[in-house]
């Protein structure tokens, strides 16, 4: 893959952490620091529920993970849900190994919930474990096609309804673009758009896929739909500006990039001295 595609694909990543915490700082499968000596270990499900509510009100990730771990001691809680919540918190903190472990525990607790497999797969995309991610995403999509009693013959072909896994289709599109399989990627994005036609992120990914293949008119149409769907979506404006610049439409490129900042910032994005 050439440098332009490698750099550009970074902007298409599906997942991003909300904080940076080194995995090495935590010990054990789901290790977290104690939330403090003032916290009483719950002795029943009611107290565990209160502890979860208090931790959520505090917004402290360590406290929330501690509370969820205590809830695992009581059969009244759905273990798959608890592990899922732990996994999402760990993922937000960029503790990917702990998040993966928790997602796998959630899946082991309930094998019939595709959203658990999908969440793990998207984490693996973020961890650049592409082959594992693709296998899981294909399984999610295949299960949905089976639910809808649809054929799964052609790659990228899909029958969908409003319950279909658009995130899985979008993830498969991203992976196909990484593998420079642009036509297949766009089929997957179209499947996702069948489910979520108003989502600017999906139009942006579709437009960027066209851009990578040098199909600028199609890219412009998709990216324009994205900014029309969500005028505040910065990545769509950035990609539209990049497209116009590569297309030789410099004034339109600057106009698009100015949606994200000043004239000087726009010029800097294009590596042009003001």
mmCIF file of C-alpha atoms in Angstrom:
data_model
loop_
_atom_site.group_PDB
_atom_site.id
_atom_site.type_symbol
_atom_site.label_atom_id
_atom_site.label_comp_id
_atom_site.label_asym_id
_atom_site.label_seq_id
_atom_site.Cartn_x
_atom_site.Cartn_y
_atom_site.Cartn_z
ATOM 1 C CA UNK A 1 0.000 0.000 0.000
ATOM 2 C CA UNK A 2 1.429 3.400 -0.865
ATOM 3 C CA UNK A 3 2.045 6.125 1.701
ATOM 4 C CA UNK A 4 -0.973 8.175 0.645
ATOM 5 C CA UNK A 5 -3.323 5.283 1.334
ATOM 6 C CA UNK A 6 -1.603 4.322 4.573
ATOM 7 C CA UNK A 7 -1.800 7.843 5.984
ATOM 8 C CA UNK A 8 -5.294 8.443 4.696
ATOM 9 C CA UNK A 9 -6.751 5.268 6.113
ATOM 10 C CA UNK A 10 -5.851 6.426 9.601
ATOM 11 C CA UNK A 11 -8.734 8.878 9.371
ATOM 12 C CA UNK A 12 -11.184 6.048 8.792
ATOM 13 C CA UNK A 13 -10.595 4.175 12.033
ATOM 14 C CA UNK A 14 -13.823 3.207 13.750
ATOM 15 C CA UNK A 15 -12.703 3.261 17.290
ATOM 16 C CA UNK A 16 -10.803 5.635 19.533
ATOM 17 C CA UNK A 17 -10.098 5.614 23.244
ATOM 18 C CA UNK A 18 -11.323 8.405 25.489
ATOM 19 C CA UNK A 19 -8.260 8.285 27.734
ATOM 20 C CA UNK A 20 -4.766 6.889 27.638
ATOM 21 C CA UNK A 21 -3.958 4.298 30.288
ATOM 22 C CA UNK A 22 -1.108 1.861 29.901
ATOM 23 C CA UNK A 23 -2.174 -1.801 30.020
ATOM 24 C CA UNK A 24 0.845 -2.518 32.225
ATOM 25 C CA UNK A 25 -0.612 -0.310 34.972
ATOM 26 C CA UNK A 26 -3.329 -2.902 35.678
ATOM 27 C CA UNK A 27 -2.740 -6.411 36.947
ATOM 28 C CA UNK A 28 -4.785 -9.559 36.485
ATOM 29 C CA UNK A 29 -7.558 -10.289 34.029
ATOM 30 C CA UNK A 30 -9.640 -7.277 34.951
ATOM 31 C CA UNK A 31 -7.374 -5.600 37.477
ATOM 32 C CA UNK A 32 -8.224 -2.112 38.709
ATOM 33 C CA UNK A 33 -7.144 0.009 41.593
ATOM 34 C CA UNK A 34 -9.320 -0.044 44.677
ATOM 35 C CA UNK A 35 -11.820 2.829 44.564
ATOM 36 C CA UNK A 36 -10.982 3.766 48.118
ATOM 37 C CA UNK A 37 -11.337 2.728 51.744
ATOM 38 C CA UNK A 38 -14.742 4.395 51.981
ATOM 39 C CA UNK A 39 -16.306 1.825 49.660
ATOM 40 C CA UNK A 40 -18.061 -1.041 51.401
ATOM 41 C CA UNK A 41 -17.953 -4.436 49.702
ATOM 42 C CA UNK A 42 -21.583 -5.302 48.856
ATOM 43 C CA UNK A 43 -23.108 -8.310 50.599
ATOM 44 C CA UNK A 44 -26.163 -8.668 48.360
ATOM 45 C CA UNK A 45 -27.465 -7.699 44.927
ATOM 46 C CA UNK A 46 -29.270 -4.611 46.205
ATOM 47 C CA UNK A 47 -26.087 -3.202 47.684
ATOM 48 C CA UNK A 48 -24.214 -4.090 44.491
ATOM 49 C CA UNK A 49 -26.792 -2.180 42.446
ATOM 50 C CA UNK A 50 -26.394 0.834 44.718
ATOM 51 C CA UNK A 51 -22.618 0.645 44.358
ATOM 52 C CA UNK A 52 -22.931 0.593 40.558
ATOM 53 C CA UNK A 53 -25.259 3.611 40.624
ATOM 54 C CA UNK A 54 -22.897 5.533 42.896
ATOM 55 C CA UNK A 55 -19.894 4.731 40.732
ATOM 56 C CA UNK A 56 -21.737 5.798 37.581
ATOM 57 C CA UNK A 57 -22.651 9.091 39.231
ATOM 58 C CA UNK A 58 -18.995 9.667 40.092
ATOM 59 C CA UNK A 59 -17.872 9.061 36.497
ATOM 60 C CA UNK A 60 -14.709 7.394 37.772
ATOM 61 C CA UNK A 61 -13.760 4.434 35.572
ATOM 62 C CA UNK A 62 -11.862 2.595 38.327
ATOM 63 C CA UNK A 63 -14.882 2.858 40.619
ATOM 64 C CA UNK A 64 -17.269 1.671 37.924
ATOM 65 C CA UNK A 65 -15.139 -1.338 37.008
ATOM 66 C CA UNK A 66 -14.779 -2.197 40.700
ATOM 67 C CA UNK A 67 -18.553 -2.004 41.151
ATOM 68 C CA UNK A 68 -19.247 -4.182 38.129
ATOM 69 C CA UNK A 69 -16.721 -6.752 39.330
ATOM 70 C CA UNK A 70 -18.513 -6.923 42.676
ATOM 71 C CA UNK A 71 -21.810 -7.486 40.852
ATOM 72 C CA UNK A 72 -20.392 -10.628 39.268
ATOM 73 C CA UNK A 73 -20.638 -12.269 42.699
ATOM 74 C CA UNK A 74 -24.454 -12.214 42.594
ATOM 75 C CA UNK A 75 -26.614 -14.362 40.328
ATOM 76 C CA UNK A 76 -29.225 -11.614 39.966
ATOM 77 C CA UNK A 77 -26.961 -9.830 37.478
ATOM 78 C CA UNK A 78 -26.598 -10.883 33.850
ATOM 79 C CA UNK A 79 -22.910 -11.761 33.588
ATOM 80 C CA UNK A 80 -22.740 -11.031 29.866
ATOM 81 C CA UNK A 81 -24.052 -7.503 30.474
ATOM 82 C CA UNK A 82 -21.641 -6.925 33.350
ATOM 83 C CA UNK A 83 -18.599 -8.115 31.402
ATOM 84 C CA UNK A 84 -19.757 -6.053 28.407
ATOM 85 C CA UNK A 85 -19.858 -2.908 30.545
ATOM 86 C CA UNK A 86 -16.415 -3.669 31.950
ATOM 87 C CA UNK A 87 -15.058 -4.210 28.444
ATOM 88 C CA UNK A 88 -16.390 -0.901 27.169
ATOM 89 C CA UNK A 89 -14.899 0.971 30.109
ATOM 90 C CA UNK A 90 -11.522 -0.669 29.595
ATOM 91 C CA UNK A 91 -11.682 0.117 25.876
ATOM 92 C CA UNK A 92 -12.444 3.765 26.592
ATOM 93 C CA UNK A 93 -9.274 3.858 28.694
ATOM 94 C CA UNK A 94 -7.256 2.212 25.895
ATOM 95 C CA UNK A 95 -6.711 -0.885 28.048
ATOM 96 C CA UNK A 96 -7.211 -3.110 25.044
ATOM 97 C CA UNK A 97 -5.975 -6.373 26.517
ATOM 98 C CA UNK A 98 -8.340 -6.058 29.490
ATOM 99 C CA UNK A 99 -11.152 -5.050 27.164
ATOM 100 C CA UNK A 100 -10.550 -8.082 24.973
ATOM 101 C CA UNK A 101 -10.569 -10.398 27.984
ATOM 102 C CA UNK A 102 -13.852 -8.931 29.223
ATOM 103 C CA UNK A 103 -15.490 -9.151 25.789
ATOM 104 C CA UNK A 104 -14.498 -12.813 25.599
ATOM 105 C CA UNK A 105 -15.944 -13.415 29.065
ATOM 106 C CA UNK A 106 -19.166 -11.766 27.927
ATOM 107 C CA UNK A 107 -19.304 -13.989 24.851
ATOM 108 C CA UNK A 108 -18.660 -17.085 26.964
ATOM 109 C CA UNK A 109 -21.546 -16.082 29.220
ATOM 110 C CA UNK A 110 -23.986 -15.692 26.318
ATOM 111 C CA UNK A 111 -23.109 -17.209 22.942
ATOM 112 C CA UNK A 112 -26.312 -16.034 21.268
ATOM 113 C CA UNK A 113 -25.757 -12.269 21.348
ATOM 114 C CA UNK A 114 -24.116 -11.029 18.142
ATOM 115 C CA UNK A 115 -23.447 -7.550 19.529
ATOM 116 C CA UNK A 116 -20.857 -9.064 21.878
ATOM 117 C CA UNK A 117 -18.986 -10.688 19.009
ATOM 118 C CA UNK A 118 -19.295 -7.489 16.984
ATOM 119 C CA UNK A 119 -17.851 -5.366 19.791
ATOM 120 C CA UNK A 120 -14.880 -7.702 20.155
ATOM 121 C CA UNK A 121 -14.308 -7.679 16.401
ATOM 122 C CA UNK A 122 -14.284 -3.886 16.241
ATOM 123 C CA UNK A 123 -11.799 -3.795 19.109
ATOM 124 C CA UNK A 124 -9.582 -6.191 17.142
ATOM 125 C CA UNK A 125 -9.806 -3.819 14.159
ATOM 126 C CA UNK A 126 -8.509 -1.086 16.424
ATOM 127 C CA UNK A 127 -5.727 -3.437 17.565
ATOM 128 C CA UNK A 128 -4.832 -4.127 13.903
ATOM 129 C CA UNK A 129 -5.616 -7.833 14.251
ATOM 130 C CA UNK A 130 -7.414 -7.704 10.952
ATOM 131 C CA UNK A 131 -7.796 -11.370 10.098
ATOM 132 C CA UNK A 132 -9.348 -12.225 13.461
ATOM 133 C CA UNK A 133 -11.624 -9.214 13.208
ATOM 134 C CA UNK A 134 -12.780 -10.111 9.712
ATOM 135 C CA UNK A 135 -13.625 -13.675 10.751
ATOM 136 C CA UNK A 136 -15.804 -12.454 13.613
ATOM 137 C CA UNK A 137 -17.500 -9.749 11.540
ATOM 138 C CA UNK A 138 -18.276 -12.251 8.797
ATOM 139 C CA UNK A 139 -19.848 -14.519 11.408
ATOM 140 C CA UNK A 140 -22.032 -11.663 12.662
ATOM 141 C CA UNK A 141 -23.147 -10.794 9.130
ATOM 142 C CA UNK A 142 -23.767 -14.451 8.243
ATOM 143 C CA UNK A 143 -25.924 -14.877 11.348
ATOM 144 C CA UNK A 144 -27.955 -11.834 10.375
ATOM 145 C CA UNK A 145 -28.413 -13.101 6.830
ATOM 146 C CA UNK A 146 -29.562 -16.420 8.283
ATOM 147 C CA UNK A 147 -32.033 -14.577 10.506
ATOM 148 C CA UNK A 148 -33.424 -12.855 7.425
ATOM 149 C CA UNK A 149 -33.346 -16.153 5.468
ATOM 150 C CA UNK A 150 -31.160 -14.510 2.822
ATOM 151 C CA UNK A 151 -28.451 -15.960 0.607
ATOM 152 C CA UNK A 152 -24.854 -15.115 1.524
ATOM 153 C CA UNK A 153 -23.309 -16.021 -1.828
ATOM 154 C CA UNK A 154 -21.634 -12.898 -3.209
ATOM 155 C CA UNK A 155 -19.155 -11.046 -1.036
ATOM 156 C CA UNK A 156 -20.618 -7.742 0.054
ATOM 157 C CA UNK A 157 -24.160 -8.672 -0.999
ATOM 158 C CA UNK A 158 -26.700 -8.179 1.759
ATOM 159 C CA UNK A 159 -30.325 -8.262 2.735
ATOM 160 C CA UNK A 160 -30.950 -5.996 5.701
ATOM 161 C CA UNK A 161 -33.552 -4.542 7.999
ATOM 162 C CA UNK A 162 -33.358 -2.002 10.804
ATOM 163 C CA UNK A 163 -31.953 -4.647 13.177
ATOM 164 C CA UNK A 164 -29.058 -5.626 10.909
ATOM 165 C CA UNK A 165 -25.488 -5.001 12.151
ATOM 166 C CA UNK A 166 -24.423 -1.850 10.320
ATOM 167 C CA UNK A 167 -21.263 -1.576 12.418
ATOM 168 C CA UNK A 168 -20.163 -4.994 11.175
ATOM 169 C CA UNK A 169 -20.734 -4.030 7.552
ATOM 170 C CA UNK A 170 -18.838 -0.785 8.126
ATOM 171 C CA UNK A 171 -15.990 -2.682 9.792
ATOM 172 C CA UNK A 172 -15.793 -5.096 6.875
ATOM 173 C CA UNK A 173 -15.682 -2.113 4.533
ATOM 174 C CA UNK A 174 -12.762 -0.631 6.440
ATOM 175 C CA UNK A 175 -10.882 -3.927 6.351
ATOM 176 C CA UNK A 176 -11.512 -4.308 2.618
ATOM 177 C CA UNK A 177 -10.141 -0.815 2.015
ATOM 178 C CA UNK A 178 -7.051 -1.652 4.058
ATOM 179 C CA UNK A 179 -6.559 -4.690 1.812
ATOM 180 C CA UNK A 180 -7.040 -2.413 -1.231
ATOM 181 C CA UNK A 181 -10.240 -4.201 -2.216
ATOM 182 C CA UNK A 182 -12.124 -1.024 -2.976
ATOM 183 C CA UNK A 183 -15.102 -2.434 -4.854
ATOM 184 C CA UNK A 184 -15.873 -4.905 -2.089
ATOM 185 C CA UNK A 185 -15.389 -2.188 0.543
ATOM 186 C CA UNK A 186 -17.979 0.008 -1.129
ATOM 187 C CA UNK A 187 -20.447 -2.878 -1.258
ATOM 188 C CA UNK A 188 -20.105 -3.243 2.481
ATOM 189 C CA UNK A 189 -20.538 0.495 3.057
ATOM 190 C CA UNK A 190 -23.667 0.437 0.928
ATOM 191 C CA UNK A 191 -25.015 -2.408 3.060
ATOM 192 C CA UNK A 192 -24.380 -0.291 6.164
ATOM 193 C CA UNK A 193 -26.088 2.681 4.520
ATOM 194 C CA UNK A 194 -29.131 0.538 3.768
ATOM 195 C CA UNK A 195 -29.512 0.262 7.539
ATOM 196 C CA UNK A 196 -28.366 3.763 8.576
ATOM 197 C CA UNK A 197 -28.863 6.020 5.541
ATOM 198 C CA UNK A 198 -28.567 9.225 7.546
ATOM 199 C CA UNK A 199 -25.232 8.519 9.221
ATOM 200 C CA UNK A 200 -22.572 10.971 8.065
ATOM 201 C CA UNK A 201 -19.740 8.676 9.127
ATOM 202 C CA UNK A 202 -20.853 5.989 6.664
ATOM 203 C CA UNK A 203 -21.135 8.455 3.773
ATOM 204 C CA UNK A 204 -17.660 9.708 4.705
ATOM 205 C CA UNK A 205 -16.171 6.221 4.665
ATOM 206 C CA UNK A 206 -17.817 5.503 1.322
ATOM 207 C CA UNK A 207 -16.511 8.754 -0.126
ATOM 208 C CA UNK A 208 -13.036 8.101 1.193
ATOM 209 C CA UNK A 209 -13.067 4.653 -0.380
ATOM 210 C CA UNK A 210 -13.846 6.227 -3.736
ATOM 211 C CA UNK A 211 -11.069 8.757 -3.131
ATOM 212 C CA UNK A 212 -8.539 5.985 -2.536
ATOM 213 C CA UNK A 213 -9.410 4.543 -5.929
ATOM 214 C CA UNK A 214 -9.106 7.939 -7.647
ATOM 215 C CA UNK A 215 -12.845 8.052 -8.405
ATOM 216 C CA UNK A 216 -13.195 11.708 -7.497
ATOM 217 C CA UNK A 217 -16.732 12.524 -8.737
ATOM 218 C CA UNK A 218 -18.207 9.603 -6.766
ATOM 219 C CA UNK A 219 -16.126 10.587 -3.744
ATOM 220 C CA UNK A 220 -17.395 14.155 -3.955
ATOM 221 C CA UNK A 221 -21.018 13.004 -4.059
ATOM 222 C CA UNK A 222 -20.626 10.796 -0.991
ATOM 223 C CA UNK A 223 -18.678 13.367 1.033
ATOM 224 C CA UNK A 224 -21.144 16.096 0.115
ATOM 225 C CA UNK A 225 -23.945 13.877 1.423
ATOM 226 C CA UNK A 226 -21.944 13.463 4.624
ATOM 227 C CA UNK A 227 -21.559 17.192 5.290
ATOM 228 C CA UNK A 228 -25.203 17.771 4.380
ATOM 229 C CA UNK A 229 -26.249 15.086 6.871
ATOM 230 C CA UNK A 230 -24.053 16.542 9.608
ATOM 231 C CA UNK A 231 -22.504 19.981 8.952
ATOM 232 C CA UNK A 232 -20.518 19.668 12.210
ATOM 233 C CA UNK A 233 -18.780 16.427 11.227
ATOM 234 C CA UNK A 234 -15.168 17.525 11.015
ATOM 235 C CA UNK A 235 -13.756 14.418 9.375
ATOM 236 C CA UNK A 236 -16.129 14.759 6.426
ATOM 237 C CA UNK A 237 -14.972 18.341 5.819
ATOM 238 C CA UNK A 238 -11.319 17.312 6.173
ATOM 239 C CA UNK A 239 -11.705 14.513 3.653
ATOM 240 C CA UNK A 240 -13.634 16.754 1.288
ATOM 241 C CA UNK A 241 -10.849 19.332 1.504
ATOM 242 C CA UNK A 242 -8.236 16.664 0.815
ATOM 243 C CA UNK A 243 -10.241 15.420 -2.158
ATOM 244 C CA UNK A 244 -10.538 18.899 -3.679
ATOM 245 C CA UNK A 245 -6.852 19.550 -3.155
ATOM 246 C CA UNK A 246 -5.824 16.326 -4.895
ATOM 247 C CA UNK A 247 -8.312 17.147 -7.636
ATOM 248 C CA UNK A 248 -6.644 20.509 -8.238
ATOM 249 C CA UNK A 249 -9.602 22.518 -6.906
ATOM 250 C CA UNK A 250 -7.544 24.531 -4.411
ATOM 251 C CA UNK A 251 -10.038 27.263 -3.520
ATOM 252 C CA UNK A 252 -12.760 24.699 -2.788
ATOM 253 C CA UNK A 253 -10.266 22.698 -0.729
ATOM 254 C CA UNK A 254 -9.521 25.733 1.439
ATOM 255 C CA UNK A 255 -13.218 26.501 1.813
ATOM 256 C CA UNK A 256 -13.917 22.963 3.008
ATOM 257 C CA UNK A 257 -10.981 22.910 5.433
ATOM 258 C CA UNK A 258 -11.957 26.326 6.842
ATOM 259 C CA UNK A 259 -15.092 24.616 8.181
ATOM 260 C CA UNK A 260 -12.759 23.020 10.721
ATOM 261 C CA UNK A 261 -10.686 26.076 11.570
ATOM 262 C CA UNK A 262 -9.054 29.262 10.383
ATOM 263 C CA UNK A 263 -7.534 30.090 7.016
ATOM 264 C CA UNK A 264 -4.050 29.542 8.479
ATOM 265 C CA UNK A 265 -5.046 26.136 9.839
ATOM 266 C CA UNK A 266 -6.518 25.172 6.493
ATOM 267 C CA UNK A 267 -3.318 26.180 4.708
ATOM 268 C CA UNK A 268 -1.310 24.231 7.264
ATOM 269 C CA UNK A 269 -3.431 21.131 6.607
ATOM 270 C CA UNK A 270 -2.491 21.413 2.972
ATOM 271 C CA UNK A 271 1.173 22.145 3.807
ATOM 272 C CA UNK A 272 0.967 25.568 2.143
ATOM 273 C CA UNK A 273 2.646 28.620 3.675
ATOM 274 C CA UNK A 274 0.176 31.489 4.278
#
